[in-house]
Amino acid sequence: MEKNRKTLTTSSGMPIDNNQFSQTAGAKGPVLIQDFALVDKLAKFDRERIPERVVHAKGAGAHGYFQVTNDVTKYTKADFLSEVGKQTPLFTRFSTVAGERGYADTDRDPRGFAIKFYTEEGNYDMVGNNTPVFFIRDPIKFPDFIHTQKRDPKTGLRSSQAGWDFWVHQPEAFHQLTILFSNRGTPDGYRHMNGYSSHAYKWVNADGDEHYVQYHFKTDQGIKNFTSEEATKMKSENPDYATEDLYNAIDNGNPPSWTLYVQLMPVADAETYKFDVTDITKVWPHSDYPLIEVGKMVLNRNPDNYFAETEQSAFAPTHTVPGIEPSNDRMLQGRLFSYPDTHRHRLGANYDQIPINCPYRARTAHYQRDGPLTSTSNFGGLPNYEPNTLGGPVADPKAAWSTPKVTGKVGRHDFGTPDDFVQPRALYKNVMTEEDREHLIKNTAEHMAGVTKEVKEKAVKIYWQIDPDYGERIAKAVGVDAPKMAKM
Ligand code: HEM
């Protein structure tokens, strides 16, 4: 055996004499079940795959840190934001949404933008996207929406018909669609896009004052997008383009960074504001609520092992810290349940004990025990019940959340009649350049190419209500009659 090379072992640590030939009964005889070097290897291999994430299956991860650059203590008591200069280690995962784990990175799709801050008060996860709004605003619609983005149950193919058939029944989706079918739907890798909380969360300060908050992580690399042609070409040239680009930038000592800004709205303002600020299909005008700088996120270390870190990372909006609370945004409330639930399914009940998910900078103290793959000391001989006289951990009333009032009847309430077109109209008319609009029309029409006339006509009707120019140009590009639609 060569010097300085370790002896190969089984997973139980038994030295292995030979890794080239299975044990057999005689040179021509059958393979023996006593050969643990073989059985251990095959059994481990048989179980190598865990379920992929039901959405956001393909992603790239990176370690880094967050540093506070501005005093925000009058808005939140979150300890990791308590001092200018304070640094908190973090892990980030960027992703596409609909494709499977082997899918191409440059597909038109929102991009996931998930951050796990390892704070001294426990892990804080910010699970956002590169778009400030979303397609729907009630969690009961999420599984149906995602089914339209995944493969058709009969053909096993992706179907743009399903997407459009769903969207034409959700006029509120057209704000997000106007973003998705602009070139922002095909960002040039993960370094050149912004990240948003999309939801309103709540910041609470030490005196109990509450603000709704929206997060904007602005890329310091500048926004860069692919055109539809460039993105499609890249799918075949390098399906892992975004993953490789992020890895190489960090590996080459060129750490990407993002500046975090927030919009803050006193909770009382929300009652009289012109729209429901917990509606995720809306953005808050910067003229009403300007951006306030908070700090910088820098990604400077690649994972050592993709599976252990990136694949096993488990983010949840439920993982929060004192000073940051959920709002009543219905989508967010649905997500609070969905993420830890899917982690228990994907990784097991002790997903929090996997090193990448472990709140290693906080001192955890509780009475939860056992379960599959318990891989900590399981709190040794400490008591496993409470109340007790044994000096075990007790709850601290100071950690109580804010106590917002709720009124009204239990029921399946609709959203009333919000104006879902004013914001996509402003985006189309006032924010986009003529070149942006040309790309938007072309990209939308390309995607709608195989869609039925009935669905195209319904979509055109919505586009026309957003803005007649938008509707007429889409109608022309997809080959339906816009003026007739407009009179319907
Ligand atoms: C009711 C609505 C939603 C539901 C039920 C839902 C559910 C899920 C589920 C089950 C996963 C897989 C998690 C895993 O296996 O680790 C996931 C991933 C993800 N979701 Fe959502 N989602 C919703 C809306 C949203 C919204 C609005 C955003 C962004 C603002 C978002 C951002 C993400 C991101 C970034 C990931 C990937 C996290 C990672 O990198 O591991 N989701 N979602």
XYZ file of C-alpha atoms and ligand atoms in Angstrom:
531
model
C 0.000 0.000 0.000
C 1.271 3.520 -0.902
C 2.485 5.620 2.028
C 0.160 8.318 3.460
C -2.993 6.772 1.985
C -5.705 5.799 4.440
C -7.093 2.289 4.520
C -10.462 1.957 2.782
C -13.251 0.916 5.177
C -16.920 -0.027 5.214
C -19.344 2.551 6.631
C -18.958 0.813 10.007
C -15.199 1.362 9.841
C -14.070 -2.214 9.089
C -10.915 -2.235 6.923
C -11.506 -3.580 3.391
C -8.900 -5.894 1.848
C -9.949 -5.574 -1.803
C -12.282 -3.132 -3.623
C -12.107 -4.791 -7.047
C -13.627 -8.263 -6.524
C -16.725 -9.391 -4.616
C -16.386 -12.384 -2.262
C -17.528 -15.539 -4.042
C -17.771 -19.214 -3.052
C -14.954 -20.401 -5.266
C -13.722 -18.609 -8.382
C -16.852 -19.499 -10.386
C -19.327 -19.681 -7.475
C -22.119 -17.282 -6.344
C -21.540 -13.999 -4.497
C -21.690 -14.200 -0.694
C -24.115 -12.177 1.383
C -21.526 -12.005 4.184
C -19.474 -9.591 2.000
C -20.315 -6.338 3.810
C -17.861 -4.414 1.642
C -20.203 -5.227 -1.263
C -23.607 -5.193 0.479
C -22.865 -1.945 2.342
C -21.729 -0.291 -0.903
C -24.758 -1.414 -2.941
C -27.268 -0.630 -0.193
C -25.888 2.876 0.290
C -25.887 3.412 -3.490
C -29.519 2.203 -3.760
C -30.492 5.010 -1.382
C -28.357 7.870 -2.773
C -31.288 9.960 -3.996
C -33.671 11.823 -1.750
C -36.848 13.349 -3.200
C -36.058 16.490 -5.130
C -37.782 19.675 -3.994
C -41.332 19.702 -5.405
C -40.534 23.198 -6.707
C -37.144 24.955 -7.003
C -35.464 21.564 -7.565
C -32.430 22.903 -9.448
C -30.279 25.312 -7.480
C -26.843 26.587 -6.588
C -25.633 27.391 -3.074
C -22.953 29.599 -1.545
C -21.755 30.647 1.892
C -21.108 34.214 2.901
C -21.942 36.874 5.422
C -24.232 39.825 6.008
C -22.918 43.085 7.413
C -25.088 45.871 8.785
C -24.282 49.305 7.276
C -27.160 51.410 8.626
C -28.850 51.712 12.031
C -32.341 50.179 11.801
C -32.876 49.615 15.535
C -35.770 52.067 15.600
C -37.641 49.615 13.365
C -36.589 46.138 14.545
C -35.130 44.552 17.656
C -33.629 41.685 15.584
C -30.256 41.120 17.226
C -28.376 40.420 13.984
C -29.381 43.905 12.765
C -28.656 45.603 16.092
C -25.353 47.341 15.333
C -23.658 48.936 12.350
C -20.729 46.698 11.389
C -22.243 43.522 12.872
C -21.597 40.445 10.689
C -23.707 37.298 10.480
C -22.690 34.167 8.577
C -25.204 32.902 6.044
C -25.923 30.323 3.360
C -27.737 31.230 0.149
C -29.457 29.062 -2.444
C -30.570 30.395 -5.830
C -32.839 28.274 -8.006
C -35.166 27.941 -10.941
C -38.738 26.960 -10.043
C -40.419 24.535 -12.409
C -37.659 22.391 -13.913
C -36.350 19.197 -12.362
C -32.878 18.824 -10.833
C -31.260 18.295 -14.234
C -33.154 21.044 -16.040
C -31.455 23.939 -17.847
C -30.567 26.972 -15.724
C -31.551 29.556 -18.335
C -35.209 28.520 -18.663
C -37.758 31.351 -18.458
C -38.891 31.171 -14.832
C -38.759 33.218 -11.650
C -35.530 32.567 -9.713
C -35.545 31.574 -6.046
C -33.471 33.749 -3.718
C -33.220 31.998 -0.343
C -30.961 33.064 2.531
C -30.325 31.393 5.854
C -28.836 33.827 8.379
C -27.162 31.914 11.224
C -27.967 34.430 13.994
C -27.313 34.133 17.716
C -31.107 34.119 18.233
C -31.603 31.147 15.909
C -31.720 30.804 12.145
C -33.534 33.473 10.179
C -34.576 32.408 6.662
C -35.504 34.949 3.995
C -37.102 32.839 1.257
C -37.743 35.186 -1.642
C -37.635 35.381 -5.424
C -36.035 37.649 -8.029
C -39.477 39.158 -8.663
C -41.184 41.573 -6.242
C -44.656 40.080 -6.881
C -46.228 36.643 -7.451
C -48.818 35.001 -9.734
C -51.491 34.308 -7.110
C -52.438 35.662 -3.693
C -54.082 32.730 -1.941
C -52.169 29.580 -0.946
C -55.123 27.340 -1.854
C -54.236 28.017 -5.506
C -50.543 27.113 -5.252
C -50.692 23.354 -5.997
C -52.943 23.983 -9.044
C -50.646 26.723 -10.288
C -47.556 24.544 -9.901
C -49.280 21.615 -11.659
C -49.609 23.894 -14.709
C -45.854 24.531 -14.653
C -44.848 20.883 -14.195
C -45.369 18.003 -16.621
C -48.737 17.103 -18.124
C -50.216 14.013 -16.395
C -50.925 12.301 -19.733
C -48.043 13.238 -21.997
C -45.303 13.837 -19.433
C -44.503 17.058 -21.341
C -44.318 20.675 -20.194
C -47.400 22.521 -21.460
C -47.704 26.258 -22.022
C -51.431 25.659 -22.670
C -51.901 24.648 -19.014
C -50.117 27.779 -17.762
C -52.153 30.172 -19.893
C -55.407 28.297 -19.247
C -54.785 28.850 -15.529
C -53.552 32.440 -15.789
C -56.462 33.728 -17.869
C -58.635 32.908 -14.845
C -56.328 34.977 -12.561
C -56.133 38.584 -13.787
C -53.918 39.325 -10.760
C -51.228 37.097 -12.333
C -50.620 39.540 -15.206
C -48.383 41.824 -13.152
C -45.992 38.914 -12.548
C -46.439 37.753 -16.175
C -45.389 41.184 -17.420
C -42.166 40.767 -15.433
C -41.669 37.077 -16.295
C -42.005 37.620 -20.047
C -39.707 40.618 -20.043
C -36.022 39.730 -20.226
C -36.002 39.665 -16.400
C -37.504 36.182 -16.824
C -34.165 35.009 -18.225
C -31.463 36.546 -15.993
C -27.808 36.159 -16.963
C -26.903 33.785 -14.128
C -27.622 34.285 -10.457
C -25.148 37.110 -9.802
C -26.886 39.682 -11.966
C -30.376 39.674 -10.475
C -32.075 41.284 -7.480
C -33.847 39.406 -4.698
C -37.123 40.406 -3.034
C -39.117 39.230 -0.032
C -42.159 39.806 -2.295
C -44.366 39.522 0.814
C -44.800 42.188 3.432
C -43.328 40.962 6.707
C -43.489 42.817 10.008
C -40.609 44.451 11.856
C -41.137 45.120 15.557
C -38.799 47.287 17.640
C -37.882 47.072 21.344
C -40.834 49.354 22.251
C -43.294 47.193 20.346
C -43.710 49.609 17.380
C -44.675 47.733 14.236
C -43.846 48.386 10.584
C -44.658 46.362 7.518
C -41.443 45.689 5.631
C -40.503 44.694 2.080
C -36.929 43.528 1.369
C -34.972 44.437 -1.767
C -31.549 42.809 -2.256
C -30.017 44.825 -5.097
C -27.222 43.173 -7.012
C -23.921 45.060 -6.838
C -22.930 43.335 -10.102
C -25.670 45.200 -11.995
C -28.744 43.646 -13.626
C -27.940 41.571 -16.710
C -30.445 39.504 -18.632
C -30.393 37.175 -21.595
C -32.677 37.706 -24.544
C -34.961 34.797 -25.288
C -32.621 33.632 -28.100
C -29.526 33.821 -25.885
C -31.253 31.924 -23.084
C -32.465 29.205 -25.450
C -29.012 28.843 -27.025
C -27.398 28.599 -23.606
C -29.756 25.762 -22.658
C -27.933 23.469 -25.070
C -24.462 25.009 -24.765
C -24.337 24.907 -20.975
C -27.461 23.790 -19.113
C -25.636 24.511 -15.827
C -24.658 28.046 -16.827
C -25.890 29.864 -13.691
C -24.551 27.211 -11.299
C -21.121 27.302 -12.936
C -21.036 31.099 -13.164
C -21.669 31.493 -9.426
C -19.185 28.757 -8.484
C -16.434 30.140 -10.712
C -16.884 33.736 -9.580
C -16.403 32.701 -5.949
C -13.620 30.234 -6.783
C -11.755 32.932 -8.734
C -11.879 35.328 -5.778
C -14.603 37.528 -7.239
C -17.272 37.314 -4.497
C -20.673 38.632 -5.598
C -22.573 40.930 -3.261
C -25.997 42.467 -2.816
C -27.060 45.598 -0.903
C -30.151 45.120 1.229
C -32.705 47.923 1.278
C -36.099 47.872 2.941
C -39.351 49.722 2.467
C -41.051 50.387 5.794
C -44.692 51.291 6.392
C -46.100 52.010 9.868
C -48.740 49.334 10.445
C -51.426 51.977 11.081
C -50.838 53.444 7.557
C -51.801 50.154 5.982
C -55.418 50.494 7.126
C -56.017 53.490 4.869
C -53.473 52.785 2.116
C -54.757 52.659 -1.480
C -54.351 48.878 -1.728
C -53.953 45.908 0.581
C -50.248 45.872 1.417
C -50.396 42.180 2.268
C -51.446 41.383 -1.333
C -48.335 39.795 -2.883
C -49.378 40.787 -6.408
C -48.631 44.457 -5.587
C -45.446 46.490 -5.187
C -45.218 49.508 -2.903
C -44.443 52.690 -4.851
C -40.999 53.982 -3.861
C -42.399 57.525 -3.946
C -44.595 56.605 -0.943
C -42.128 54.290 0.815
C -38.514 54.968 -0.237
C -35.746 52.419 0.052
C -33.738 52.491 3.278
C -30.326 50.837 3.257
C -29.694 48.078 5.810
C -26.503 46.236 4.885
C -24.558 44.098 2.482
C -24.602 40.371 1.679
C -21.334 38.941 0.345
C -20.961 35.389 -0.987
C -17.348 34.316 -0.619
C -17.214 30.537 -0.096
C -18.387 27.644 -2.221
C -19.890 24.604 -0.521
C -17.401 21.742 -0.019
C -20.074 19.244 -0.947
C -23.093 19.974 -3.125
C -25.370 17.316 -1.639
C -24.533 17.894 2.038
C -24.961 21.633 1.831
C -26.931 22.842 -1.195
C -29.249 19.864 -1.644
C -29.915 19.318 2.050
C -30.431 22.987 2.859
C -33.968 23.585 4.083
C -35.304 27.140 4.146
C -38.635 28.188 5.664
C -40.284 31.585 6.183
C -41.316 30.039 9.531
C -37.692 30.172 10.744
C -37.689 33.682 12.161
C -36.159 35.669 15.025
C -37.536 38.163 17.609
C -38.239 41.473 15.845
C -39.294 39.902 12.511
C -42.812 38.490 12.241
C -45.116 37.283 9.482
C -47.854 39.582 8.181
C -51.386 38.384 7.445
C -50.489 37.904 3.760
C -52.471 34.731 3.045
C -49.810 33.304 0.759
C -47.206 33.791 3.463
C -49.475 32.163 6.045
C -49.795 29.119 3.749
C -46.035 29.014 3.294
C -45.492 29.040 7.056
C -47.067 25.576 7.103
C -45.782 24.250 3.790
C -41.996 24.559 4.146
C -41.288 22.742 7.437
C -43.880 20.189 6.312
C -42.071 19.492 3.037
C -38.708 19.375 4.866
C -40.032 16.657 7.184
C -41.035 14.716 4.080
C -37.890 15.453 2.015
C -35.231 15.246 4.742
C -36.949 13.816 7.829
C -38.262 15.094 11.141
C -34.744 15.996 12.300
C -33.917 18.115 9.234
C -32.776 20.853 11.625
C -29.936 18.614 12.872
C -28.278 18.387 9.447
C -25.202 20.631 9.770
C -26.236 23.076 7.007
C -29.593 23.645 8.739
C -28.373 23.589 12.323
C -28.859 26.874 14.237
C -25.278 26.500 15.415
C -24.857 30.057 16.703
C -27.895 29.860 19.007
C -28.126 27.773 22.163
C -31.123 25.526 21.509
C -32.915 24.335 24.630
C -36.158 22.346 24.381
C -37.894 19.089 25.210
C -38.123 17.610 21.716
C -36.385 14.243 21.513
C -35.649 11.182 19.388
C -36.981 10.481 15.898
C -35.247 9.065 12.844
C -31.569 9.957 12.420
C -31.200 11.770 15.726
C -27.624 12.906 15.286
C -26.986 15.222 18.212
C -26.411 14.178 21.836
C -30.243 14.301 22.096
C -29.798 16.518 25.213
C -28.148 13.605 27.061
C -29.718 13.043 30.468
C -31.536 16.402 30.679
C -35.254 16.266 31.528
C -37.572 15.646 28.588
C -40.734 17.179 30.067
C -41.889 20.561 31.330
C -42.971 21.944 33.816
C -40.327 20.423 36.044
C -38.384 21.096 39.251
C -35.136 20.074 37.590
C -33.983 23.444 36.278
C -34.905 22.749 32.621
C -35.515 25.573 30.124
C -38.636 27.713 30.554
C -40.493 30.068 28.208
C -39.688 33.800 28.375
C -42.697 36.167 28.060
C -40.323 38.793 26.616
C -40.210 36.697 23.434
C -43.967 37.208 22.817
C -44.992 38.395 19.357
C -47.026 41.532 18.660
C -50.762 41.164 19.238
C -52.630 42.483 16.196
C -56.436 42.685 16.425
C -58.573 40.523 14.171
C -62.285 40.976 13.525
C -64.930 39.534 11.232
C -66.492 36.210 10.403
C -64.675 32.973 9.694
C -65.150 32.161 6.014
C -63.616 31.899 2.561
C -63.388 35.638 1.919
C -62.539 36.927 -1.537
C -60.227 39.907 -2.042
C -62.974 42.393 -2.941
C -62.336 44.309 -6.158
C -58.738 45.495 -6.063
C -57.400 47.228 -9.185
C -55.083 44.497 -10.492
C -54.236 46.393 -13.673
C -52.928 49.742 -12.438
C -49.489 48.362 -11.550
C -48.821 46.257 -14.680
C -50.091 49.265 -16.699
C -47.546 51.557 -15.022
C -44.821 48.964 -15.540
C -45.674 48.588 -19.230
C -46.203 52.267 -20.028
C -43.902 54.166 -17.682
C -41.095 51.885 -16.556
C -40.350 49.827 -19.677
C -38.522 51.274 -22.664
C -39.846 50.658 -26.181
C -37.134 48.017 -26.587
C -38.302 46.308 -23.355
C -41.871 46.299 -24.697
C -40.763 44.760 -27.986
C -39.024 41.919 -26.132
C -42.012 41.488 -23.824
C -44.482 41.137 -26.709
C -42.204 38.747 -28.616
C -41.400 36.590 -25.560
C -45.071 36.382 -24.554
C -46.203 35.492 -28.074
C -43.480 32.824 -28.393
C -44.722 31.152 -25.228
C -48.355 31.362 -26.327
C -47.636 29.867 -29.746
C -49.242 26.449 -29.136
C -52.121 27.720 -27.019
C -55.767 27.380 -28.126
C -57.556 30.344 -29.728
C -60.056 30.501 -26.853
C -57.315 30.895 -24.266
C -55.365 33.372 -26.430
C -58.504 35.494 -26.766
C -59.078 35.488 -23.031
C -55.447 36.518 -22.421
C -55.672 39.314 -25.006
C -58.799 40.624 -23.308
C -56.885 40.949 -20.035
C -53.851 42.524 -21.720
C -56.179 44.991 -23.447
C -57.736 45.970 -20.118
C -54.248 46.590 -18.735
C -53.450 48.833 -21.679
C -55.015 48.888 -25.180
C -51.567 49.150 -26.799
C -50.363 46.098 -24.822
C -53.514 44.153 -25.803
C -53.387 45.088 -29.472
C -49.720 44.221 -29.839
C -50.136 40.851 -28.114
C -53.236 40.174 -30.243
C -51.319 40.885 -33.423
C -48.353 38.794 -32.321
C -50.487 35.753 -31.413
C -52.892 36.147 -34.373
C -56.236 36.984 -32.743
C -58.528 39.913 -33.348
C -57.933 42.569 -30.674
C -60.629 45.155 -31.450
C -63.287 42.434 -31.347
C -61.897 41.286 -28.013
C -61.969 44.819 -26.681
C -65.735 45.095 -27.233
C -66.475 41.818 -25.424
C -48.542 29.353 -1.001
C -47.491 29.597 -1.747
C -46.267 28.745 -1.746
C -46.085 27.452 -1.355
C -47.115 26.499 -0.779
C -44.695 27.123 -1.588
C -44.122 25.888 -1.335
C -42.803 25.575 -1.556
C -42.219 24.280 -1.349
C -42.995 23.045 -0.876
C -40.899 24.373 -1.643
C -39.854 23.264 -1.592
C -39.012 23.442 -0.358
C -38.019 22.342 -0.127
O -38.246 21.197 -0.540
O -36.991 22.629 0.534
C -40.640 25.732 -2.020
C -39.404 26.232 -2.353
C -39.152 27.565 -2.521
N -40.071 28.588 -2.555
Fe -42.040 28.419 -2.331
N -44.051 28.209 -2.101
C -44.968 29.232 -2.211
C -44.738 30.510 -2.668
C -43.499 31.077 -2.789
C -43.234 32.485 -2.934
C -44.305 33.572 -2.999
C -41.875 32.630 -2.966
C -41.063 33.870 -3.078
C -41.454 35.041 -2.633
C -41.286 31.303 -2.855
C -39.940 31.025 -2.837
C -39.398 29.766 -2.732
C -37.977 29.502 -2.816
C -36.855 30.515 -2.997
C -37.825 28.119 -2.679
C -36.519 27.344 -2.744
C -35.838 27.321 -1.394
C -34.507 26.581 -1.523
O -33.621 27.095 -2.223
O -34.398 25.500 -0.942
N -42.307 30.390 -2.745
N -41.818 26.441 -1.984
